[in-house]
Coordinates of C-alpha atoms in Angstrom, one line a residue:
Chain K
M1 CA 0.0 0.0 0.0
N2 CA 1.5 3.3 -0.9
G3 CA 1.5 6.5 1.1
E4 CA -1.5 7.9 -0.6
E5 CA -3.6 4.9 0.3
R6 CA -2.4 5.0 3.9
K7 CA -3.6 8.5 4.2
G8 CA -6.9 7.4 2.8
L9 CA -7.7 5.5 5.9
S10 CA -8.2 8.7 7.8
S11 CA -11.5 10.3 7.0
Q12 CA -10.7 13.5 8.8
S13 CA -8.5 16.5 7.9
P14 CA -5.0 16.3 9.4
D15 CA -5.9 18.6 12.3
E16 CA -9.1 16.7 13.2
A17 CA -7.2 13.4 12.8
E18 CA -4.6 14.5 15.4
D19 CA -7.3 15.6 17.9
K20 CA -9.2 12.4 17.4
E21 CA -6.1 10.1 17.5
K22 CA -5.9 9.9 21.3
D23 CA -9.5 8.9 21.5
Q24 CA -9.2 6.3 18.8
R25 CA -6.2 4.5 20.4
T26 CA -7.5 1.1 21.0
V27 CA -5.5 -1.1 23.3
T28 CA -7.0 -4.5 22.9
V29 CA -6.6 -7.4 25.3
N30 CA -7.2 -10.9 23.8
P31 CA -8.5 -12.8 26.8
S32 CA -7.9 -16.2 25.2
H33 CA -4.3 -15.6 24.2
M34 CA -2.6 -17.0 27.4
G35 CA -4.9 -20.0 27.7
K36 CA -4.2 -21.0 24.1
A37 CA -0.5 -20.4 24.6
F38 CA -0.4 -22.6 27.7
K39 CA -2.2 -25.3 25.7
V40 CA 0.5 -25.3 23.1
M41 CA 3.2 -25.2 25.7
N42 CA 1.7 -28.3 27.2
E43 CA 1.6 -30.0 23.8
L44 CA 5.2 -29.1 23.2
R45 CA 6.0 -30.6 26.6
S46 CA 4.1 -33.8 25.8
K47 CA 6.0 -34.0 22.5
R48 CA 9.2 -33.2 24.3
L49 CA 9.8 -30.2 22.0
L50 CA 11.9 -27.3 23.1
C51 CA 12.4 -28.8 26.6
D52 CA 15.5 -27.7 28.3
V53 CA 15.3 -29.4 31.7
V54 CA 14.5 -32.8 33.2
I55 CA 12.8 -32.8 36.6
V56 CA 13.3 -36.0 38.6
A57 CA 11.5 -37.3 41.6
E58 CA 11.9 -40.9 42.7
A59 CA 11.8 -43.0 39.5
I60 CA 9.8 -40.4 37.5
E61 CA 11.5 -38.1 35.0
M62 CA 9.7 -35.2 33.4
E63 CA 10.9 -33.0 30.6
A64 CA 9.9 -29.4 30.9
H65 CA 10.7 -25.8 29.9
R66 CA 12.7 -23.8 32.4
V67 CA 11.0 -20.5 31.6
V68 CA 7.5 -22.0 32.2
L69 CA 8.5 -23.6 35.5
A70 CA 10.2 -20.4 36.6
A71 CA 7.2 -18.3 35.6
C72 CA 4.8 -20.3 37.8
S73 CA 7.0 -21.4 40.7
P74 CA 9.2 -19.0 42.7
Y75 CA 11.1 -22.1 43.8
F76 CA 12.1 -23.0 40.2
C77 CA 12.6 -19.4 39.4
A78 CA 15.2 -19.0 42.2
M79 CA 16.8 -22.3 41.1
F80 CA 17.1 -21.4 37.5
T81 CA 18.0 -17.7 37.8
G82 CA 19.9 -17.7 41.1
D83 CA 23.3 -18.8 42.2
M84 CA 22.3 -22.4 43.0
T85 CA 24.3 -25.1 41.4
E86 CA 21.1 -26.4 39.7
R87 CA 21.1 -23.3 37.5
K88 CA 22.8 -25.0 34.6
A89 CA 22.0 -28.6 35.4
K90 CA 20.2 -30.5 32.7
K91 CA 18.7 -32.9 35.2
I92 CA 17.3 -31.7 38.6
E93 CA 16.2 -34.0 41.3
I94 CA 13.5 -32.8 43.7
K95 CA 13.8 -34.5 47.1
D96 CA 11.0 -34.8 49.7
V97 CA 8.3 -35.0 47.0
D98 CA 7.1 -38.3 45.5
G99 CA 7.1 -38.7 41.8
Q100 CA 3.3 -38.9 41.3
T101 CA 2.8 -35.7 43.3
L102 CA 5.5 -33.8 41.5
S103 CA 4.0 -35.0 38.2
K104 CA 0.6 -33.6 39.2
L105 CA 2.2 -30.3 40.2
I106 CA 4.1 -29.9 36.9
D107 CA 0.8 -30.8 35.1
Y108 CA -0.8 -28.0 37.1
I109 CA 1.9 -25.5 36.1
Y110 CA 1.0 -26.2 32.4
T111 CA -2.8 -26.4 32.8
A112 CA -3.8 -24.4 35.9
E113 CA -5.9 -27.4 36.9
I114 CA -5.4 -29.5 40.0
E115 CA -7.4 -32.3 41.4
V116 CA -7.4 -32.2 45.2
T117 CA -8.7 -35.4 46.8
E118 CA -8.9 -36.9 50.3
E119 CA -6.2 -39.2 49.2
N120 CA -3.7 -36.7 47.9
V121 CA -4.3 -33.5 49.8
Q122 CA -1.8 -34.3 52.6
V123 CA 1.1 -34.9 50.3
L124 CA 0.0 -32.2 47.8
L125 CA 0.0 -29.4 50.2
P126 CA 3.5 -29.8 51.5
A127 CA 4.8 -30.3 47.9
A128 CA 2.9 -27.2 46.7
S129 CA 4.5 -25.3 49.6
L130 CA 7.9 -26.5 48.6
L131 CA 7.5 -25.4 45.0
Q132 CA 5.7 -22.2 46.3
L133 CA 2.7 -22.9 44.2
M134 CA 0.6 -20.8 46.5
D135 CA -2.7 -21.2 44.6
V136 CA -2.5 -25.0 44.9
R137 CA -1.6 -24.7 48.6
Q138 CA -4.7 -22.5 49.0
N139 CA -6.8 -25.0 47.0
C140 CA -5.6 -27.7 49.5
C141 CA -6.5 -25.6 52.5
D142 CA -10.0 -24.8 50.9
F143 CA -10.5 -28.5 50.3
L144 CA -9.6 -29.4 53.9
Q145 CA -11.8 -26.6 55.2
S146 CA -14.7 -28.1 53.3
Q147 CA -14.0 -31.5 54.8
L148 CA -14.0 -30.3 58.5
H149 CA -16.0 -32.8 60.6
P150 CA -16.0 -33.5 64.4
T151 CA -14.0 -36.7 63.7
N152 CA -11.2 -35.0 61.8
C153 CA -11.0 -31.3 62.8
L154 CA -8.3 -31.9 65.4
G155 CA -6.1 -33.8 62.8
I156 CA -6.6 -31.0 60.3
R157 CA -5.8 -28.4 62.9
A158 CA -2.5 -30.2 63.7
F159 CA -1.8 -30.5 60.0
A160 CA -2.5 -26.8 59.4
D161 CA -0.2 -26.0 62.4
V162 CA 2.7 -28.1 61.0
H163 CA 2.4 -26.5 57.6
T164 CA 1.8 -23.0 58.9
C165 CA -1.6 -22.6 57.2
T166 CA -2.7 -19.8 59.4
E167 CA -6.3 -19.4 58.2
L168 CA -7.0 -23.2 58.1
L169 CA -5.6 -23.5 61.6
Q170 CA -8.0 -20.9 62.9
Q171 CA -10.9 -22.4 61.0
A172 CA -10.1 -25.9 62.3
N173 CA -9.7 -24.6 65.8
A174 CA -13.0 -22.7 65.7
Y175 CA -14.6 -25.8 64.3
A176 CA -13.3 -28.0 67.1
E177 CA -14.5 -25.5 69.7
Q178 CA -17.9 -25.2 68.2
H179 CA -18.4 -28.9 67.9
F180 CA -16.7 -29.8 71.2
P181 CA -19.4 -32.2 72.5
E182 CA -18.9 -34.4 69.4
V183 CA -15.2 -33.8 69.1
M184 CA -14.5 -35.0 72.7
L185 CA -16.0 -38.4 71.8
G186 CA -13.5 -39.1 69.0
E187 CA -10.2 -40.8 68.9
E188 CA -8.4 -37.6 67.8
F189 CA -9.4 -35.9 71.1
L190 CA -8.3 -38.9 73.2
N191 CA -4.9 -38.8 71.4
L192 CA -4.2 -35.1 72.0
S193 CA -1.2 -34.1 74.1
L194 CA -1.7 -32.6 77.6
D195 CA -1.0 -29.1 76.2
Q196 CA -3.4 -29.5 73.4
V197 CA -6.2 -30.6 75.7
C198 CA -5.4 -27.7 78.1
S199 CA -5.4 -25.2 75.2
L200 CA -8.8 -26.5 74.0
I201 CA -10.7 -26.7 77.3
S202 CA -9.4 -23.4 78.5
S203 CA -10.9 -21.6 75.6
D204 CA -13.7 -19.1 76.3
K205 CA -15.1 -20.0 72.9
L206 CA -15.8 -23.6 73.7
T207 CA -19.4 -24.4 72.8
V208 CA -21.0 -26.6 75.5
S209 CA -24.5 -26.7 76.7
S210 CA -23.2 -27.3 80.2
E211 CA -19.7 -27.4 81.8
E212 CA -20.5 -31.1 82.5
K213 CA -19.2 -31.9 79.0
V214 CA -15.8 -30.4 79.8
F215 CA -15.6 -32.4 83.0
E216 CA -16.5 -35.6 81.2
A217 CA -13.9 -34.8 78.5
V218 CA -11.2 -34.5 81.1
I219 CA -12.1 -37.8 82.8
S220 CA -12.3 -39.6 79.4
W221 CA -8.9 -38.3 78.3
I222 CA -7.3 -39.3 81.6
N223 CA -8.9 -42.8 81.6
Y224 CA -7.8 -43.4 78.0
E225 CA -4.2 -43.8 79.2
K226 CA -4.8 -43.7 82.9
E227 CA -1.4 -44.8 84.2
S228 CA 0.6 -42.1 82.4
R229 CA -2.0 -39.4 82.5
L230 CA -3.1 -39.6 86.1
E231 CA -0.4 -37.1 87.2
H232 CA -2.0 -34.4 84.9
M233 CA -5.4 -34.4 86.6
A234 CA -4.8 -31.2 88.5
E235 CA -3.4 -29.3 85.5
L236 CA -6.5 -30.2 83.6
M237 CA -9.1 -29.5 86.3
E238 CA -7.7 -26.0 86.6
H239 CA -9.5 -25.3 83.3
V240 CA -12.8 -27.0 84.2
R241 CA -15.2 -24.4 85.4
L242 CA -16.6 -26.4 88.3
P243 CA -18.4 -23.4 89.9
L244 CA -20.6 -23.2 86.8
L245 CA -21.9 -26.8 87.1
P246 CA -25.4 -27.5 88.3
R247 CA -25.4 -28.1 92.0
D248 CA -26.7 -31.7 91.7
Y249 CA -24.0 -32.7 89.2
L250 CA -21.3 -31.2 91.4
V251 CA -22.5 -33.1 94.5
Q252 CA -23.4 -36.4 92.9
T253 CA -21.0 -36.8 90.0
V254 CA -17.9 -34.7 90.6
E255 CA -17.7 -35.3 94.3
E256 CA -18.1 -39.1 93.7
E257 CA -15.4 -39.3 91.0
A258 CA -12.4 -41.2 92.3
L259 CA -9.9 -39.2 90.2
I260 CA -11.0 -36.1 92.2
K261 CA -11.1 -37.7 95.5
N262 CA -7.6 -39.0 95.2
N263 CA -6.1 -35.7 94.2
N264 CA -5.4 -33.0 96.7
T265 CA -5.4 -30.0 94.3
C266 CA -8.6 -31.3 92.6
K267 CA -10.3 -31.4 96.0
D268 CA -9.4 -27.7 96.4
F269 CA -11.2 -27.0 93.1
L270 CA -14.2 -29.0 94.3
I271 CA -14.3 -26.9 97.5
E272 CA -14.0 -23.7 95.6
A273 CA -17.0 -24.8 93.5
M274 CA -19.1 -25.8 96.5
K275 CA -18.3 -22.6 98.3
Y276 CA -19.4 -20.7 95.2
H277 CA -22.8 -22.4 95.2
L278 CA -23.2 -21.8 99.0
L279 CA -22.7 -18.1 98.7
P280 CA -25.6 -15.7 98.1
L281 CA -25.8 -14.5 94.5
D282 CA -24.4 -11.0 95.1
Q283 CA -21.4 -12.4 96.8
R284 CA -20.7 -15.0 94.1
Q285 CA -19.9 -12.1 91.7
L286 CA -17.0 -11.1 93.9
I287 CA -15.2 -14.4 93.3
K288 CA -13.4 -13.6 90.1
N289 CA -11.2 -16.3 88.6
P290 CA -11.0 -18.2 85.2
R291 CA -13.3 -21.0 86.6
T292 CA -16.2 -18.6 87.4
K293 CA -16.2 -16.9 84.1
P294 CA -19.0 -18.2 81.8
R295 CA -17.8 -19.4 78.4
T296 CA -18.8 -17.2 75.5
P297 CA -19.1 -19.3 72.4
V298 CA -19.2 -17.5 69.0
S299 CA -22.7 -18.7 68.1
L300 CA -24.2 -17.4 71.4
P301 CA -24.3 -13.7 72.2
K302 CA -22.5 -13.0 75.4
V303 CA -24.9 -12.0 78.3
S304 CA -23.1 -10.0 80.9
Chain H
M1 CA 1.5 -37.0 59.3
N2 CA 1.2 -40.7 60.0
G3 CA -1.3 -43.2 58.5
E4 CA -3.6 -43.0 61.4
E5 CA -3.9 -39.2 61.1
R6 CA -4.4 -39.4 57.4
K7 CA -7.3 -41.8 57.8
G8 CA -8.7 -39.3 60.3
L9 CA -9.5 -36.9 57.5
S10 CA -12.2 -39.1 56.3
S11 CA -15.3 -38.9 58.4
Q12 CA -17.0 -41.9 56.7
S13 CA -16.6 -45.6 57.1
P14 CA -14.4 -47.1 54.3
D15 CA -17.4 -48.1 52.2
E16 CA -19.1 -44.8 52.4
A17 CA -15.8 -43.0 51.7
E18 CA -15.3 -45.0 48.5
D19 CA -18.9 -44.2 47.3
K20 CA -18.4 -40.6 48.1
E21 CA -14.9 -40.3 46.7
K22 CA -16.1 -39.7 43.1
D23 CA -18.4 -36.9 44.2
Q24 CA -15.8 -35.2 46.3
R25 CA -13.1 -35.1 43.5
T26 CA -12.5 -31.5 43.1
V27 CA -10.7 -30.4 40.0
T28 CA -9.9 -26.8 40.6
V29 CA -8.9 -24.3 37.9
N30 CA -7.0 -21.3 39.1
P31 CA -8.1 -18.6 36.6
S32 CA -5.3 -16.2 37.4
H33 CA -2.5 -18.8 37.1
M34 CA -1.7 -18.1 33.4
G35 CA -1.9 -14.4 33.7
K36 CA 0.5 -14.3 36.6
A37 CA 2.8 -16.7 34.8
F38 CA 2.9 -14.5 31.7
K39 CA 3.6 -11.5 33.8
V40 CA 6.7 -13.3 35.3
M41 CA 7.8 -14.5 31.8
N42 CA 7.6 -10.9 30.6
E43 CA 9.7 -9.8 33.6
L44 CA 12.2 -12.6 32.9
R45 CA 12.4 -11.3 29.4
S46 CA 13.0 -7.7 30.4
K47 CA 15.7 -8.9 32.8
R48 CA 17.1 -11.1 30.0
L49 CA 16.8 -14.1 32.2
L50 CA 16.4 -17.7 30.7
C51 CA 16.3 -16.2 27.2
D52 CA 17.4 -18.6 24.5
V53 CA 17.0 -16.7 21.3
V54 CA 17.5 -13.2 19.8
I55 CA 15.0 -11.9 17.3
V56 CA 16.3 -9.3 15.0
A57 CA 14.4 -6.9 12.7
E58 CA 16.3 -4.0 11.1
A59 CA 18.5 -2.5 13.9
I60 CA 16.4 -3.8 16.8
E61 CA 17.4 -7.0 18.7
M62 CA 15.1 -8.6 21.2
E63 CA 15.9 -11.4 23.5
A64 CA 13.1 -13.9 24.1
H65 CA 12.2 -17.5 25.1
R66 CA 11.7 -19.9 22.3
V67 CA 8.9 -21.9 24.0
V68 CA 6.9 -18.7 24.6
L69 CA 7.3 -17.5 21.0
A70 CA 6.5 -21.0 19.7
A71 CA 3.4 -21.3 22.0
C72 CA 1.9 -18.1 20.7
S73 CA 3.0 -18.0 17.0
P74 CA 2.7 -21.0 14.7
Y75 CA 5.3 -19.2 12.6
F76 CA 7.9 -19.4 15.4
C77 CA 6.7 -22.8 16.3
A78 CA 7.4 -24.2 12.9
M79 CA 10.7 -22.3 12.9
F80 CA 11.9 -23.7 16.2
T81 CA 10.5 -27.3 16.0
G82 CA 10.7 -28.0 12.2
D83 CA 13.5 -28.7 9.8
M84 CA 14.3 -25.1 9.1
T85 CA 17.9 -23.9 9.5
E86 CA 16.8 -21.4 12.1
R87 CA 15.9 -24.3 14.5
K88 CA 19.2 -24.1 16.3
A89 CA 20.2 -20.5 15.5
K90 CA 20.8 -18.2 18.4
K91 CA 20.0 -15.1 16.4
I92 CA 17.1 -15.0 14.0
E93 CA 16.4 -12.2 11.6
I94 CA 12.9 -11.5 10.5
K95 CA 12.7 -9.8 7.1
D96 CA 9.8 -7.9 5.8
V97 CA 8.8 -6.5 9.2
D98 CA 10.2 -3.3 10.7
G99 CA 11.8 -3.3 14.1
Q100 CA 9.2 -1.3 15.9
T101 CA 6.3 -3.5 14.6
L102 CA 8.1 -6.7 15.5
S103 CA 8.8 -5.3 18.9
K104 CA 5.1 -4.5 19.4
L105 CA 4.2 -8.1 18.3
I106 CA 6.7 -9.7 20.7
D107 CA 5.3 -7.5 23.5
Y108 CA 1.9 -8.8 22.5
I109 CA 3.0 -12.4 22.7
Y110 CA 4.1 -11.7 26.3
T111 CA 1.2 -9.5 27.4
A112 CA -1.9 -10.3 25.2
E113 CA -2.2 -6.6 24.7
I114 CA -1.9 -4.7 21.4
E115 CA -2.5 -1.1 20.5
V116 CA -4.0 -0.8 17.0
T117 CA -4.0 2.8 15.6
E118 CA -4.6 4.5 12.3
E119 CA -0.8 4.9 12.1
N120 CA 0.2 1.3 12.7
V121 CA -2.7 -0.9 11.4
Q122 CA -1.4 -1.2 7.9
V123 CA 2.0 -2.5 8.9
L124 CA 0.7 -4.4 11.9
L125 CA -1.7 -6.5 10.0
P126 CA 0.8 -7.9 7.5
A127 CA 3.3 -8.5 10.2
A128 CA 0.7 -10.3 12.4
S129 CA -0.2 -12.4 9.4
L130 CA 3.4 -13.3 8.8
L131 CA 3.8 -14.4 12.5
Q132 CA 0.4 -16.0 12.3
L133 CA -0.8 -14.1 15.3
M134 CA -4.4 -14.5 14.1
D135 CA -6.0 -12.6 17.1
V136 CA -3.9 -9.5 16.3
R137 CA -4.8 -9.9 12.6
Q138 CA -8.5 -10.0 13.6
N139 CA -8.0 -7.0 15.9
C140 CA -6.6 -5.0 13.0
C141 CA -9.5 -6.1 10.8
D142 CA -12.0 -5.1 13.5
F143 CA -10.2 -1.7 13.9
L144 CA -10.4 -1.1 10.1
Q145 CA -14.1 -2.1 10.0
S146 CA -14.8 0.5 12.8
Q147 CA -13.0 3.1 10.6
L148 CA -15.0 2.5 7.4
H149 CA -16.0 5.8 5.8
P150 CA -17.0 6.8 2.3
T151 CA -13.6 8.4 1.8
N152 CA -11.6 5.3 2.8
C153 CA -13.8 2.2 2.2
L154 CA -12.3 1.5 -1.2
G155 CA -8.7 1.7 0.1
I156 CA -9.7 -0.6 3.0
R157 CA -11.3 -3.0 0.5
A158 CA -8.2 -3.1 -1.6
F159 CA -6.0 -3.6 1.5
A160 CA -8.3 -6.4 2.7
D161 CA -8.1 -8.0 -0.7
V162 CA -4.3 -7.9 -0.8
H163 CA -4.1 -9.5 2.7
T164 CA -6.9 -12.0 2.1
C165 CA -9.0 -10.7 5.0
T166 CA -12.2 -12.2 3.6
E167 CA -14.7 -10.8 6.1
L168 CA -13.2 -7.3 6.1
L169 CA -13.2 -7.4 2.3
Q170 CA -16.9 -8.2 2.3
Q171 CA -17.7 -5.5 4.9
A172 CA -15.7 -2.8 3.0
N173 CA -17.3 -3.8 -0.3
A174 CA -20.8 -3.7 1.2
Y175 CA -20.0 -0.4 2.8
A176 CA -18.9 1.0 -0.6
E177 CA -22.0 -0.2 -2.3
Q178 CA -24.3 1.2 0.5
H179 CA -22.6 4.6 0.4
F180 CA -22.0 4.8 -3.3
P181 CA -23.3 8.4 -3.8
E182 CA -20.6 9.7 -1.4
V183 CA -18.0 7.1 -2.4
M184 CA -18.1 8.1 -6.1
L185 CA -17.2 11.7 -5.1
G186 CA -13.9 10.7 -3.5
E187 CA -10.4 10.4 -4.8
E188 CA -10.3 6.6 -4.0
F189 CA -13.1 6.1 -6.5
L190 CA -11.5 8.2 -9.2
N191 CA -8.3 6.2 -8.8
L192 CA -9.9 2.8 -9.2
S193 CA -8.9 0.5 -12.1
L194 CA -11.3 -0.2 -14.9
D195 CA -12.1 -3.7 -13.5
Q196 CA -12.7 -2.3 -10.1
V197 CA -15.2 0.3 -11.4
C198 CA -16.9 -2.3 -13.5
S199 CA -17.2 -4.6 -10.5
L200 CA -18.6 -1.9 -8.3
I201 CA -21.2 -0.4 -10.7
S202 CA -22.4 -3.8 -12.0
S203 CA -23.4 -4.8 -8.5
D204 CA -27.2 -5.3 -7.9
K205 CA -26.6 -4.2 -4.3
L206 CA -25.5 -0.7 -5.2
T207 CA -27.5 1.8 -3.2
V208 CA -28.5 4.8 -5.3
S209 CA -31.7 6.9 -5.2
S210 CA -31.6 6.9 -9.0
E211 CA -29.4 5.4 -11.8
E212 CA -28.3 9.0 -12.5
K213 CA -25.6 8.6 -9.9
V214 CA -24.1 5.6 -11.7
F215 CA -24.1 7.5 -15.0
E216 CA -22.4 10.5 -13.3
A217 CA -19.9 8.2 -11.6
V218 CA -18.9 6.8 -15.0
I219 CA -18.5 10.2 -16.6
S220 CA -16.4 11.5 -13.6
W221 CA -14.1 8.5 -13.7
I222 CA -13.5 8.9 -17.5
N223 CA -13.0 12.6 -17.2
Y224 CA -10.5 12.2 -14.3
E225 CA -7.9 10.8 -16.8
K226 CA -9.8 11.4 -20.0
E227 CA -7.1 10.6 -22.5
S228 CA -6.2 7.2 -21.3
R229 CA -9.7 6.2 -20.1
L230 CA -11.8 7.3 -23.1
E231 CA -11.5 3.9 -24.7
H232 CA -13.2 2.2 -21.8
M233 CA -16.4 4.2 -22.2
A234 CA -18.4 1.4 -23.8
E235 CA -17.2 -1.2 -21.3
L236 CA -18.5 0.9 -18.4
M237 CA -21.7 2.0 -20.0
E238 CA -22.6 -1.7 -20.4
H239 CA -23.2 -1.7 -16.6
V240 CA -25.2 1.6 -16.4
R241 CA -28.9 0.8 -16.4
L242 CA -29.9 3.6 -18.8
P243 CA -33.5 2.1 -19.3
L244 CA -34.1 2.8 -15.6
L245 CA -33.3 6.5 -15.8
P246 CA -36.1 9.1 -15.8
R247 CA -37.2 10.0 -19.3
D248 CA -36.2 13.7 -18.9
Y249 CA -32.7 12.8 -17.7
L250 CA -32.2 10.4 -20.6
V251 CA -33.2 12.9 -23.2
Q252 CA -31.6 16.0 -21.7
T253 CA -28.4 14.8 -20.0
V254 CA -27.4 11.4 -21.4
E255 CA -28.2 12.2 -25.0
E256 CA -26.4 15.6 -24.7
E257 CA -23.2 14.0 -23.2
A258 CA -20.4 14.2 -25.7
L259 CA -18.8 11.0 -24.4
I260 CA -22.0 9.2 -25.5
K261 CA -22.4 10.9 -28.8
N262 CA -18.9 10.1 -29.9
N263 CA -19.1 6.4 -29.1
N264 CA -20.9 4.0 -31.4
T265 CA -21.6 1.3 -28.8
C266 CA -22.7 3.9 -26.2
K267 CA -25.2 5.1 -28.8
D268 CA -26.6 1.6 -29.0
F269 CA -27.1 1.6 -25.2
L270 CA -28.9 5.0 -25.5
I271 CA -31.2 3.7 -28.2
E272 CA -31.9 0.6 -26.1
A273 CA -33.0 2.9 -23.3
M274 CA -35.1 5.2 -25.4
K275 CA -36.8 2.2 -27.0
Y276 CA -37.6 0.9 -23.5
H277 CA -39.2 4.1 -22.6
L278 CA -41.3 4.2 -25.8
L279 CA -42.8 0.7 -25.3
P280 CA -46.0 0.2 -23.5
L281 CA -45.4 -1.1 -19.9
D282 CA -46.5 -4.7 -20.6
Q283 CA -44.0 -5.0 -23.5
R284 CA -41.1 -3.4 -21.4
Q285 CA -41.1 -6.5 -19.2
L286 CA -40.2 -8.6 -22.2
I287 CA -36.8 -6.8 -22.6
K288 CA -34.7 -8.8 -20.1
N289 CA -31.1 -7.9 -19.8
P290 CA -28.8 -6.7 -17.0
R291 CA -29.6 -3.0 -17.8
T292 CA -33.3 -3.4 -17.3
K293 CA -33.0 -5.1 -13.9
P294 CA -33.7 -2.8 -11.0
R295 CA -30.9 -2.7 -8.4
T296 CA -31.8 -4.4 -5.1
P297 CA -29.8 -2.7 -2.3
V298 CA -29.6 -4.5 1.0
S299 CA -31.3 -1.7 2.9
L300 CA -34.3 -1.7 0.6
P301 CA -36.7 -4.6 0.1
K302 CA -36.7 -5.9 -3.4
V303 CA -40.0 -5.0 -5.1
S304 CA -40.7 -7.2 -8.1

């Protein structure tokens, strides 16, 4: 096309054209461009074309493109562009991740798709953390959150703690507190450590219809491994709010419990609770300690 | 996490878990994954990290990643994965594209963004065609379509024809037909070739209030370069539907026109038209030839 024809595209006089030019600038974004490109990159990978690195985990070897791995994973980016010895290596072994999981994560890098299942979530999350695939890590957390149940919330809480998944940790913890009457019946509860039990039952947010549940939980936990746990009775009872128990339960059940009778400190807690019940209402309010403070679960409004 | 804890994530009995497993499979697509990845790839490019090819056009050299270019451009894909000599070359020169345009297209590959302007569209479209960036090519066509005007539609039509933009060609052609009374006044029309004028004025879809416009267009076109075009008078008049002209215009204007008077074949067309007017209506319908057929513009319903 010659100059004359080029000029012909403008239907305005030169001055008008100049004024209008800014308005007519059309920056177009093609929304399907990147999706199509990744599809081709994945095809190139499956045909082993233009690959420049082999990723190895266990017995599985996967060819891939450094720039794609680096673009999606800060871990690979640091490896390929930093001062690490792997920078120029043709073959790179990833330890601490099994082959199948690494294969899934490299598939993810090329497809943006990940299948999170009950079976893989617990190996996927740490592997995604290692490769700094934060979206996958979040997908795993979301999946675990959706799976929260009285029988698994303490396990998920511990898992979240180990892998520093702050939000999931809070969610699992809140779930355990809100479903304490069911949670305390499960094996996960009975297998908690002393500190974990103390932390749980000392929470103001524990949702229980009556403090009886907390007392029963302590007795169950001790009895589950009585010999070794007996010595912790006093430490635990410190967090059971005996003064808040119904008078009948205090006299008939707590007082009768051998674990209480045989422990000097526990007897002090019993006496404290009995005294609380024997005082007139106006004087009860003067006894301020953690055991006389009503719990304030999230689902119930606090009545002061 | 040990096996026992892993089992703890499932809140169902083994059988229930198996049944439910299929339902709980959650394939997650992270919609921002590819956009973020391309952003990093573009950053790597600007830092010249992990680049494995240099693209050269005129004096401009651009480092890039083969796999990214290949994923977005079938042209580069063929170059890097086929049997071409460029396959292994570190530096690749692209001819027929200016440096600035190639730079814009490589930016596009990494960003999915392209700015189409009046100034660049005519170099951008052929360059995008060369690199087989079909989305950009389409963006250019869309831009040109939005710019269609009586003063430029014939230029755009010719441009579309040269670059085999079928849809744009049809749109520009229809636009020229629909705006013929203005189009015929412009320089683009006067600069058309004989074949192009014939093609345009022979179209049934030409939108004219009266066939006078077509006659005037032919006379203008001839007079614009009278000496060389005079010989084409008969070829053009073959497509002017003189029988459809008003009786007065035929007698006073056409008959008086020197270009008609001095051409034997044109006189035959004039006689044909006069005869048509002199016949009773019922006999006119018996004269069937292209010049007695009313035009049927798209915007007007055909009345038979």
